[in-house]
Amino acid sequence: MGRKQLAGIIAAAALGVLVVGYGAAFAFAGDKIPGDTTVLGIPIGGLSKDAAKAKLDAGLKDRIAAPIALKAGESKFTVAPADAGLTVDVDATVEAAGAGRSLSPARIWHALTGGDAVEPVVDKDDARLKAAIDKLAAQVNRPATEGTITFKGTEPVTHQPAPGLQLDAAKAPAAVVAAYPSDGNPKDLPVGVTQPKAGNDAIKKALTDFAEPAMSGPVRLTVGTKSVELQPAEIAPALTLTAQDGQVIPALRTKTLEPLFQQRFKALETLPKDATVQIVGAGPKVIPAVDGMVVDRTKVGAAILAILPKPTGERRAAVPLTPTKAKFTTEQATALGITEKMGDFQTQFPHAPYRNTNIGTAARKINGTLLKPNETFSLNKIVGERTKENGFTEGYIISGGKFEKDLGGGVSQSATTTFNAAFFAGLKVLEHKAHSVYISRYPVGREATVAWPNVDLKFLNDSGHGILVQTVFKPSTPGNSGSIRVIIWGTKVWDITAGQSAKTNFRQPVVQYNPAAGCEAQAPTPGFDITIFRYFAKNGARVKTEQFTTKYNAANDIRCGPKPGTTPTPPPGGTTTPPGRVKPPTKPAS
């Protein structure tokens, strides 16, 4: 065998070894990902494509939906990935990691020995990402904060200036994408910084030159020979010093001080009085408006600011008065046209001290009520809650078809009388409710009860002119009835008459025995239905008709004590009242 033949055999053998080794390496590497590969810290090296996808899906499950943590300066923000249209493409990420078979020796070698950290492939929706950036900018962007001085009590409190931030809208999308998926540690946003115009030195100077002297003592405001003092503690809540254009400017919120001004300036000014309409003698009269002279609110703030930094002995300023017209003029009051009676009604009530108190109190509160066109009368609003503090006492009311004692019993007499006055004045009744049982001293079907706060009497002044409600109250005495009269003045529009149907659907009362200690006996009254008609006429001709139906319940015959033939249960430590009927007095409520 020659040398050439031997060399050929050796070369062939070597090639065979290489081919066998290459085949073995190719078979071992397969379609596996390079051994040291990680994605966001998740090792996927040595795994097949499918196994790597499954591991990434599990490992990124929580992170891909977690809010993206961001920061700008000392402020932190978050963006929801779904709002920004961001998702991780796991398939593309695994491909980018080098998964898949290859005949390339370099690829096989890399699969066996290589691998490194691979960034996830992020898909984005550009439109949603832009919307998220715009929303983020609204949170991030802030102007530079100029220094201010406010007051806690009378002590000045300084607030140092702070730089402003402006999100770089061009670079922000890439920064948000780069921060996704978030590891919970905020990533920096690209921002520009703007500096305040006035520095700390200006705030220090304002503190020394203005804030501290401002709280050193009272200021005195004068009008002629009259004067008032305002104390530092009264001024401080409205005083602020703010840096503007490199300087610190004091400001006084005079609206905050207006309640104080109204109280303290009474000695300096004469307030205007609105015109009104009142009953004078036998009828209504316009009471003219009176113009006033009040402290000029447009100049008082500047006057106070001018003297606040001054030392004791110089903390005084004159404030001007300005003529101020009444808001409701004499001409406007005259134009209301309140000249004649529109409706007039009177009811009487039997003597009871509580009725004198409650009906009288309600009458005084209603008296003089002035309604401009399209304004609404509300008895509850005008009379107020029936409390002792509001002038009312306990009296009989109707509750659940029974007479009971409660504050304000009797006020419904005022409501019924006012309702009828409005009825005959032709005004639009918005809300009224009849008593649940019929009370004989009221016009049948044409009456009203009230209860705080939900049961009200309301009517609308739809006359086109003003109206004035007058009440005339006469208290009762033992043996003599009392009365309440309600007159509605204005410009008469309608001639009103009333009519009614026959009573129908009678409901008979039943006998009830009540052994309770607080029992209130009650006389029986049948229930029934009745329809009321209101006829509107002009110049003797009927124009329209309104109607409403009232349904009265029966007032049961309530007898105090046990039912005859039953054995009463004695109260603890005492005896029972002998059985039998106690004759119930008639106790009309309200």
Coordinates of C-alpha atoms in Angstrom, one line a residue:
M1 CA 0.0 0.0 0.0
G2 CA 1.4 3.3 -1.0
R3 CA 1.6 6.5 1.1
K4 CA -1.2 8.1 -0.9
Q5 CA -3.5 5.2 -0.2
L6 CA -2.7 5.3 3.5
A7 CA -3.4 9.0 3.6
G8 CA -6.7 8.6 1.9
I9 CA -7.7 5.9 4.4
I10 CA -6.8 8.1 7.4
A11 CA -8.6 11.1 5.9
A12 CA -11.7 9.0 5.3
A13 CA -11.6 7.7 8.8
A14 CA -11.3 11.2 10.2
L15 CA -14.1 12.4 8.1
G16 CA -16.2 9.6 9.4
V17 CA -15.5 10.5 13.0
L18 CA -16.5 14.1 12.2
V19 CA -19.7 13.1 10.5
V20 CA -20.6 10.8 13.4
G21 CA -19.7 13.6 15.9
Y22 CA -21.7 16.2 14.0
G23 CA -24.6 13.8 13.8
A24 CA -24.5 13.2 17.5
A25 CA -24.3 17.0 18.2
F26 CA -27.2 17.7 15.8
A27 CA -29.3 15.0 17.4
F28 CA -28.5 16.2 20.9
A29 CA -29.1 19.9 20.2
G30 CA -32.3 19.2 18.4
D31 CA -34.7 22.2 18.5
K32 CA -33.7 23.1 22.1
I33 CA -33.1 26.7 23.2
P34 CA -29.5 27.6 24.0
G35 CA -28.7 26.3 27.5
D36 CA -28.1 29.7 29.4
T37 CA -31.1 31.6 27.9
T38 CA -33.3 33.6 30.3
V39 CA -36.3 35.9 29.7
L40 CA -36.9 38.4 32.5
G41 CA -35.0 36.1 34.8
I42 CA -37.0 33.0 33.8
P43 CA -34.6 30.2 32.6
I44 CA -35.8 28.5 29.4
G45 CA -32.4 27.2 28.2
G46 CA -32.3 23.5 27.1
L47 CA -36.1 23.5 26.7
S48 CA -38.0 22.7 23.5
K49 CA -40.0 25.4 21.9
D50 CA -43.3 24.2 23.3
A51 CA -41.9 23.7 26.8
A52 CA -40.3 27.1 26.7
K53 CA -43.6 28.7 25.7
A54 CA -45.4 26.9 28.5
K55 CA -42.8 28.0 31.1
L56 CA -42.9 31.6 29.9
D57 CA -46.7 31.7 29.9
A58 CA -46.7 30.5 33.5
G59 CA -43.8 32.7 34.7
L60 CA -45.2 35.9 33.1
K61 CA -48.8 35.4 33.9
D62 CA -48.9 37.8 36.7
R63 CA -46.4 40.3 35.4
I64 CA -47.9 41.0 32.0
A65 CA -51.1 42.3 33.6
A66 CA -49.4 44.2 36.5
P67 CA -49.4 48.0 36.4
I68 CA -46.3 49.5 34.8
A69 CA -44.4 51.3 37.6
L70 CA -43.0 54.7 36.5
K71 CA -41.5 57.8 38.2
A72 CA -40.8 61.4 37.4
G73 CA -38.7 63.1 40.0
E74 CA -40.0 62.1 43.4
S75 CA -43.5 61.3 42.1
K76 CA -44.6 57.8 41.2
F77 CA -47.2 56.8 38.5
T78 CA -48.6 53.7 37.0
V79 CA -50.0 52.7 33.6
A80 CA -52.3 49.7 33.1
P81 CA -50.9 47.6 30.2
A82 CA -54.3 47.0 28.8
D83 CA -54.9 50.8 28.7
A84 CA -51.6 51.3 26.8
G85 CA -52.4 48.4 24.4
L86 CA -49.2 46.4 25.5
T87 CA -48.9 42.6 25.4
V88 CA -46.0 40.1 25.4
D89 CA -45.8 38.0 22.3
V90 CA -44.5 34.7 23.8
D91 CA -44.2 32.9 20.5
A92 CA -42.0 35.6 19.0
T93 CA -40.0 35.8 22.2
V94 CA -39.2 32.0 22.1
E95 CA -38.2 32.4 18.4
A96 CA -36.0 35.3 19.3
A97 CA -34.3 33.1 22.0
G98 CA -33.1 30.7 19.2
A99 CA -35.5 27.8 19.3
G100 CA -35.6 25.4 16.3
R101 CA -33.4 22.9 14.4
S102 CA -30.6 24.0 12.2
L103 CA -27.8 22.3 10.2
S104 CA -25.5 25.2 10.9
P105 CA -22.5 24.1 13.0
A106 CA -22.5 27.5 14.6
R107 CA -26.1 27.2 15.6
I108 CA -25.6 23.7 17.0
W109 CA -22.5 24.9 18.9
H110 CA -24.5 27.8 20.3
A111 CA -27.4 25.5 21.3
L112 CA -24.9 23.3 23.2
T113 CA -22.8 26.0 24.9
G114 CA -24.4 29.4 24.5
G115 CA -27.4 31.4 25.5
D116 CA -28.0 34.8 27.3
A117 CA -30.7 37.1 28.6
V118 CA -33.4 37.8 26.0
E119 CA -35.7 40.7 26.1
P120 CA -39.4 39.8 25.6
V121 CA -41.0 40.8 22.3
V122 CA -43.7 43.4 23.1
D123 CA -46.7 44.0 20.8
K124 CA -48.3 47.5 21.1
D125 CA -51.4 49.3 19.9
D126 CA -50.1 52.7 18.9
A127 CA -53.5 54.5 19.3
R128 CA -54.0 53.1 22.8
L129 CA -50.4 53.8 23.7
K130 CA -50.8 57.4 22.7
A131 CA -54.0 57.8 24.7
A132 CA -52.2 56.4 27.7
I133 CA -49.3 58.8 27.3
D134 CA -51.7 61.7 27.0
K135 CA -53.4 60.6 30.2
L136 CA -50.0 60.1 31.9
A137 CA -48.9 63.6 30.8
A138 CA -51.9 65.1 32.6
Q139 CA -50.8 63.5 35.8
V140 CA -47.0 64.2 35.4
N141 CA -47.1 67.7 34.0
R142 CA -47.1 70.5 36.7
P143 CA -45.9 74.0 36.6
A144 CA -43.1 75.2 38.9
T145 CA -44.6 75.9 42.3
E146 CA -43.8 79.4 43.5
G147 CA -43.2 79.8 47.2
T148 CA -46.1 80.9 49.4
I149 CA -46.8 82.0 52.9
T150 CA -50.0 81.0 54.6
F151 CA -51.0 81.2 58.3
K152 CA -51.8 78.7 60.9
G153 CA -53.7 80.8 63.4
T154 CA -51.5 83.9 63.4
E155 CA -48.3 82.1 62.8
P156 CA -46.8 82.4 59.2
V157 CA -46.1 79.1 57.5
T158 CA -43.7 79.0 54.5
H159 CA -44.1 76.7 51.6
Q160 CA -40.9 76.5 49.6
P161 CA -40.8 76.8 45.8
A162 CA -40.6 73.5 43.8
P163 CA -39.6 72.8 40.2
G164 CA -42.1 71.9 37.6
L165 CA -42.2 68.8 35.4
Q166 CA -43.1 68.4 31.7
L167 CA -43.3 64.9 30.2
D168 CA -41.3 64.4 26.9
A169 CA -44.2 63.2 24.7
A170 CA -41.9 62.0 21.9
K171 CA -39.7 59.8 24.1
A172 CA -42.3 58.7 26.6
P173 CA -43.9 55.9 24.5
A174 CA -40.5 54.1 24.2
A175 CA -39.9 54.5 27.9
V176 CA -43.3 53.0 28.8
V177 CA -42.7 50.0 26.4
A178 CA -39.2 49.5 27.8
A179 CA -40.6 49.4 31.4
Y180 CA -43.1 46.6 30.4
P181 CA -43.6 44.0 31.8
S182 CA -43.0 45.8 35.1
D183 CA -40.9 44.2 37.9
G184 CA -42.5 46.6 40.4
N185 CA -39.6 49.0 40.6
P186 CA -40.5 52.4 39.0
K187 CA -38.6 53.3 35.9
D188 CA -37.7 56.8 35.0
L189 CA -39.9 58.8 32.6
P190 CA -38.3 61.3 30.2
V191 CA -39.2 64.7 31.7
G192 CA -38.1 68.3 31.4
V193 CA -37.7 70.4 34.5
T194 CA -38.8 74.1 34.9
Q195 CA -37.5 76.2 37.8
P196 CA -39.6 78.6 39.9
K197 CA -39.0 82.3 39.2
A198 CA -38.7 83.3 42.9
G199 CA -36.2 81.6 45.1
N200 CA -36.0 80.9 48.8
D201 CA -34.5 84.3 49.5
A202 CA -37.6 86.1 48.2
I203 CA -39.8 84.0 50.6
K204 CA -37.5 84.8 53.5
K205 CA -37.7 88.5 52.7
A206 CA -41.5 88.4 52.5
L207 CA -41.7 86.6 55.8
T208 CA -39.7 89.3 57.5
D209 CA -41.0 92.4 55.7
F210 CA -44.7 91.5 55.5
A211 CA -46.0 88.3 57.1
E212 CA -44.6 88.9 60.6
P213 CA -45.6 92.6 60.8
A214 CA -49.1 91.7 59.4
M215 CA -49.8 89.7 62.5
S216 CA -48.3 92.2 64.9
G217 CA -51.5 93.9 65.9
P218 CA -55.0 95.0 64.9
V219 CA -55.8 97.3 61.9
R220 CA -58.2 100.1 62.2
L221 CA -60.6 101.1 59.4
T222 CA -62.3 104.5 59.6
V223 CA -65.2 106.3 58.0
G224 CA -65.3 109.9 59.1
T225 CA -65.3 109.8 62.9
K226 CA -66.4 106.1 63.1
S227 CA -63.9 103.3 63.2
V228 CA -63.7 99.5 63.6
E229 CA -60.8 97.2 64.4
L230 CA -59.9 93.9 62.7
Q231 CA -57.7 91.5 64.7
P232 CA -54.9 89.5 63.2
A233 CA -56.6 86.2 63.9
E234 CA -59.6 87.4 61.9
I235 CA -57.6 88.5 58.9
A236 CA -55.1 85.6 58.8
P237 CA -57.5 82.9 57.2
A238 CA -57.9 85.1 54.2
L239 CA -54.3 86.3 53.8
T240 CA -51.8 84.6 51.5
L241 CA -48.4 85.7 50.1
T242 CA -47.5 84.1 46.7
A243 CA -44.4 84.5 44.5
Q244 CA -45.2 86.0 41.1
D245 CA -42.7 87.0 38.5
G246 CA -39.9 86.8 40.9
Q247 CA -41.6 88.8 43.6
V248 CA -43.8 87.8 46.5
I249 CA -47.2 89.4 46.3
P250 CA -49.7 89.6 49.2
A251 CA -53.4 88.8 48.5
L252 CA -56.5 89.1 50.6
R253 CA -59.6 86.9 49.8
T254 CA -62.3 89.5 50.8
K255 CA -65.1 87.0 50.0
T256 CA -63.8 84.9 52.9
L257 CA -64.0 88.0 55.2
E258 CA -67.4 89.1 54.0
P259 CA -69.3 87.6 57.0
L260 CA -66.8 89.5 59.3
F261 CA -67.3 92.7 57.3
Q262 CA -71.1 92.4 57.5
Q263 CA -70.9 92.1 61.3
R264 CA -68.2 94.7 61.9
F265 CA -69.2 97.3 59.4
K266 CA -72.6 97.9 60.9
A267 CA -71.1 100.8 62.7
L268 CA -69.8 102.3 59.5
E269 CA -72.5 101.9 56.9
T270 CA -76.2 102.2 56.3
L271 CA -77.6 99.1 54.5
P272 CA -80.1 99.5 51.7
K273 CA -83.6 98.2 52.4
D274 CA -85.7 96.5 49.7
A275 CA -89.1 97.8 48.8
T276 CA -91.9 95.6 50.0
V277 CA -95.7 95.4 50.3
Q278 CA -97.4 95.4 53.7
I279 CA -100.9 95.7 55.1
V280 CA -101.3 99.2 56.3
G281 CA -104.8 99.9 57.7
A282 CA -107.4 98.2 55.6
G283 CA -105.2 97.1 52.7
P284 CA -101.9 96.7 51.1
K285 CA -99.4 99.5 50.6
V286 CA -96.0 99.7 48.9
I287 CA -93.2 100.4 51.4
P288 CA -90.6 102.3 49.4
A289 CA -87.0 101.0 49.0
V290 CA -84.3 102.9 50.8
D291 CA -80.8 103.2 49.2
G292 CA -77.8 102.7 51.4
M293 CA -74.2 103.8 51.9
V294 CA -71.9 100.8 52.4
V295 CA -68.2 100.2 52.7
D296 CA -66.8 99.8 49.1
R297 CA -65.8 96.2 49.0
T298 CA -63.7 96.7 45.9
K299 CA -61.3 99.0 47.8
V300 CA -61.4 97.6 51.4
G301 CA -59.0 94.7 50.5
A302 CA -56.4 97.0 49.1
A303 CA -56.8 99.3 52.1
I304 CA -56.1 96.5 54.6
L305 CA -53.1 95.2 52.6
A306 CA -51.6 98.6 52.6
I307 CA -51.5 98.9 56.4
L308 CA -50.7 95.3 57.3
P309 CA -46.9 95.7 57.1
K310 CA -46.9 99.0 59.0
P311 CA -45.8 99.3 62.6
T312 CA -48.0 100.0 65.6
G313 CA -49.4 103.5 65.5
E314 CA -49.6 103.6 61.7
R315 CA -52.0 100.7 61.2
R316 CA -55.0 102.8 60.3
A317 CA -56.7 103.5 56.9
A318 CA -59.8 105.3 55.8
V319 CA -62.3 103.3 53.7
P320 CA -64.7 104.9 51.3
L321 CA -68.5 104.5 51.3
T322 CA -70.3 103.9 48.1
P323 CA -74.0 104.5 47.4
T324 CA -75.8 101.1 47.1
K325 CA -79.3 100.8 45.7
A326 CA -81.8 98.3 47.1
K327 CA -82.1 95.1 45.1
F328 CA -85.9 95.3 44.9
T329 CA -86.9 98.8 44.0
T330 CA -90.1 100.8 44.8
E331 CA -91.0 100.6 41.1
Q332 CA -90.7 96.9 41.1
A333 CA -92.8 96.5 44.2
T334 CA -95.5 98.8 42.6
A335 CA -95.4 96.8 39.4
L336 CA -96.4 93.6 41.4
G337 CA -100.0 95.0 41.3
I338 CA -101.0 94.0 44.8
T339 CA -104.1 96.1 45.1
E340 CA -107.2 93.9 45.7
K341 CA -108.5 90.8 47.4
M342 CA -108.2 87.6 45.4
G343 CA -109.2 85.1 48.0
D344 CA -110.6 85.4 51.6
F345 CA -111.5 82.6 53.9
Q346 CA -112.1 82.2 57.7
T347 CA -112.5 79.1 60.0
Q348 CA -113.3 78.9 63.6
F349 CA -112.1 76.5 66.3
P350 CA -113.2 75.5 69.8
H351 CA -111.3 76.8 72.8
A352 CA -108.1 75.0 73.7
P353 CA -104.9 76.6 74.9
Y354 CA -102.8 74.5 72.6
R355 CA -104.9 75.7 69.6
N356 CA -104.3 79.3 70.5
T357 CA -100.6 78.7 70.7
N358 CA -100.1 76.6 67.6
I359 CA -102.7 78.2 65.2
G360 CA -101.6 81.6 66.4
T361 CA -97.9 80.9 65.9
A362 CA -98.5 79.5 62.4
A363 CA -100.7 82.5 61.5
R364 CA -98.0 85.0 62.6
K365 CA -95.4 83.2 60.5
I366 CA -97.6 83.1 57.4
N367 CA -98.7 86.7 57.8
G368 CA -97.0 89.0 55.3
T369 CA -95.7 86.3 53.0
L370 CA -95.0 88.0 49.6
L371 CA -94.8 85.9 46.5
K372 CA -93.6 87.3 43.2
P373 CA -95.0 85.8 39.9
N374 CA -94.3 82.1 39.5
E375 CA -93.0 81.7 43.1
T376 CA -94.4 78.9 45.3
F377 CA -96.0 79.0 48.7
S378 CA -94.9 76.2 51.0
L379 CA -96.5 76.1 54.4
N380 CA -93.8 73.8 55.8
K381 CA -91.0 76.1 54.6
I382 CA -92.7 79.2 55.9
V383 CA -93.9 77.9 59.3
G384 CA -90.9 75.6 59.9
E385 CA -90.7 72.5 62.0
R386 CA -93.2 72.3 64.8
T387 CA -90.8 72.3 67.8
K388 CA -90.9 74.0 71.2
E389 CA -88.0 76.2 70.1
N390 CA -90.0 77.3 67.1
G391 CA -93.0 78.4 69.3
F392 CA -95.2 75.3 69.2
T393 CA -96.7 73.1 71.9
E394 CA -98.4 69.7 72.1
G395 CA -101.9 69.2 70.8
Y396 CA -104.1 66.7 69.1
I397 CA -103.2 65.3 65.7
I398 CA -104.6 62.4 63.6
S399 CA -102.2 59.5 63.2
G400 CA -103.3 56.3 61.6
G401 CA -106.9 57.2 62.0
K402 CA -106.6 57.9 65.7
F403 CA -106.2 61.1 67.7
E404 CA -102.9 61.5 69.4
K405 CA -100.9 64.2 71.1
D406 CA -97.9 65.7 69.3
L407 CA -96.1 69.0 68.8
G408 CA -97.9 71.4 66.5
G409 CA -101.4 69.9 66.8
G410 CA -103.8 72.5 65.4
V411 CA -101.5 73.8 62.6
S412 CA -103.7 72.0 60.0
Q413 CA -106.4 74.6 60.9
S414 CA -104.1 77.2 59.4
A415 CA -103.4 75.0 56.4
T416 CA -107.1 74.4 55.7
T417 CA -107.9 78.1 55.9
T418 CA -104.9 79.0 53.7
F419 CA -105.9 76.3 51.2
N420 CA -109.4 77.7 50.9
A421 CA -108.1 81.3 50.4
A422 CA -105.8 80.0 47.6
F423 CA -108.7 78.0 46.2
F424 CA -110.9 81.0 45.9
A425 CA -108.1 83.2 44.7
G426 CA -107.8 80.9 41.6
L427 CA -104.2 80.0 42.3
K428 CA -102.7 76.7 41.2
V429 CA -102.6 74.1 44.0
L430 CA -99.5 72.0 43.7
E431 CA -99.8 69.9 46.8
H432 CA -102.4 69.3 49.4
K433 CA -103.7 66.4 51.4
A434 CA -107.0 66.2 53.3
H435 CA -107.3 64.8 56.8
S436 CA -107.7 61.0 56.8
V437 CA -111.0 61.4 58.7
Y438 CA -113.6 64.1 58.4
I439 CA -113.6 67.0 60.9
S440 CA -116.9 68.7 60.9
R441 CA -115.7 72.3 61.4
Y442 CA -113.9 72.2 58.1
P443 CA -115.5 72.5 54.6
V444 CA -116.2 69.0 53.6
G445 CA -113.7 67.7 51.0
R446 CA -112.0 71.1 50.8
E447 CA -109.4 71.1 53.5
A448 CA -105.8 70.3 54.1
T449 CA -103.5 68.8 56.7
V450 CA -99.8 69.2 57.1
A451 CA -97.0 67.2 58.9
W452 CA -93.3 68.0 59.0
P453 CA -91.5 67.4 56.7
N454 CA -93.3 65.4 54.1
V455 CA -97.0 66.4 54.1
D456 CA -97.2 70.0 52.8
L457 CA -99.5 72.6 51.4
K458 CA -98.1 74.2 48.3
F459 CA -99.6 76.5 45.7
L460 CA -98.1 78.4 42.8
N461 CA -98.5 82.1 42.2
D462 CA -99.6 81.8 38.6
S463 CA -101.6 85.0 38.6
G464 CA -99.1 87.0 36.6
H465 CA -98.8 89.5 39.4
G466 CA -97.5 89.5 43.0
I467 CA -99.5 88.3 45.9
L468 CA -99.5 89.1 49.6
V469 CA -100.8 86.6 52.2
Q470 CA -102.4 88.2 55.2
T471 CA -103.6 86.4 58.3
V472 CA -106.0 87.7 61.0
F473 CA -106.0 85.6 64.2
K474 CA -108.4 85.8 67.0
P475 CA -107.7 83.5 70.0
S476 CA -110.4 81.5 71.7
T477 CA -111.5 82.0 75.3
P478 CA -113.5 79.7 77.6
G479 CA -116.9 79.7 76.1
N480 CA -115.9 81.5 72.9
S481 CA -114.5 80.1 69.7
G482 CA -111.3 81.4 68.1
S483 CA -110.8 82.1 64.4
I484 CA -108.2 82.4 61.7
R485 CA -108.8 84.4 58.6
V486 CA -106.5 84.3 55.5
I487 CA -106.7 87.0 52.8
I488 CA -104.8 86.8 49.6
W489 CA -104.2 90.2 48.0
G490 CA -103.0 90.7 44.4
T491 CA -104.7 91.4 41.1
K492 CA -107.9 89.4 40.7
V493 CA -107.9 87.2 37.6
W494 CA -110.8 84.8 38.1
D495 CA -114.2 84.7 39.7
I496 CA -114.2 81.4 41.6
T497 CA -117.1 79.4 42.9
A498 CA -117.2 75.9 44.4
G499 CA -119.4 72.9 44.0
Q500 CA -119.5 69.3 45.3
S501 CA -121.0 65.9 44.6
A502 CA -123.1 63.9 46.9
K503 CA -121.3 61.7 49.5
T504 CA -120.7 58.1 48.3
N505 CA -119.1 54.9 49.3
F506 CA -119.9 55.2 53.0
R507 CA -117.6 53.3 55.4
Q508 CA -118.9 52.5 58.9
P509 CA -116.7 52.8 62.0
V510 CA -116.1 49.8 64.3
V511 CA -115.8 49.7 68.1
Q512 CA -112.3 49.2 69.5
Y513 CA -111.4 48.7 73.1
N514 CA -108.0 50.0 74.3
P515 CA -106.9 49.1 77.8
A516 CA -103.6 51.0 77.5
A517 CA -102.8 53.6 80.1
G518 CA -102.3 56.3 77.4
C519 CA -105.6 55.6 75.6
E520 CA -107.4 58.5 74.0
A521 CA -111.1 57.9 73.6
Q522 CA -112.6 58.8 70.2
A523 CA -116.1 59.4 68.9
P524 CA -117.0 57.5 65.8
T525 CA -117.4 59.2 62.4
P526 CA -118.3 57.4 59.1
G527 CA -116.0 57.5 56.1
F528 CA -117.1 58.5 52.6
D529 CA -116.0 59.9 49.2
I530 CA -116.8 63.3 47.9
T531 CA -115.8 65.2 44.7
I532 CA -115.1 68.9 44.9
F533 CA -115.4 71.2 41.9
R534 CA -113.7 74.6 41.3
Y535 CA -115.4 76.8 38.6
F536 CA -113.3 79.5 36.9
A537 CA -115.3 82.4 35.3
K538 CA -114.5 85.7 33.7
N539 CA -117.0 88.4 32.9
G540 CA -119.8 86.1 34.0
A541 CA -118.8 83.2 31.7
R542 CA -117.4 79.9 32.9
V543 CA -114.0 79.3 31.3
K544 CA -112.9 76.0 33.0
T545 CA -113.6 73.6 35.8
E546 CA -111.2 71.7 38.1
Q547 CA -112.1 68.8 40.3
F548 CA -110.6 66.5 42.9
T549 CA -111.9 63.6 45.0
T550 CA -111.4 63.3 48.8
K551 CA -111.7 59.9 50.4
Y552 CA -112.3 59.9 54.2
N553 CA -111.6 56.9 56.3
A554 CA -114.0 56.0 59.1
A555 CA -112.9 57.2 62.5
N556 CA -113.5 54.2 64.7
D557 CA -115.3 54.2 68.1
I558 CA -112.3 53.9 70.4
R559 CA -113.3 53.1 74.0
C560 CA -110.7 53.2 76.8
G561 CA -110.6 50.1 79.0
P562 CA -110.9 46.3 78.5
K563 CA -113.6 44.9 76.3
P564 CA -116.7 44.0 78.5
G565 CA -116.7 40.3 79.5
T566 CA -112.9 40.0 79.5
T567 CA -110.7 39.7 82.6
P568 CA -108.3 42.7 82.7
T569 CA -104.6 42.1 83.6
P570 CA -103.8 44.2 86.6
P571 CA -100.8 46.5 86.3
P572 CA -97.8 45.8 88.4
G573 CA -98.4 46.9 92.0
G574 CA -101.9 48.2 91.3
T575 CA -105.5 47.4 90.3
T576 CA -107.4 47.8 87.1
T577 CA -110.1 50.3 86.2
P578 CA -113.5 48.7 86.3
P579 CA -114.6 47.6 82.8
G580 CA -117.0 49.7 80.9
R581 CA -117.2 52.4 78.3
V582 CA -115.7 55.7 78.9
K583 CA -117.7 58.3 76.9
P584 CA -115.3 59.6 74.3
P585 CA -115.1 63.3 73.9
T586 CA -115.0 64.8 70.5
K587 CA -111.3 65.8 69.8
P588 CA -110.9 67.1 66.4
A589 CA -107.2 67.3 65.7
S590 CA -105.3 70.0 63.8

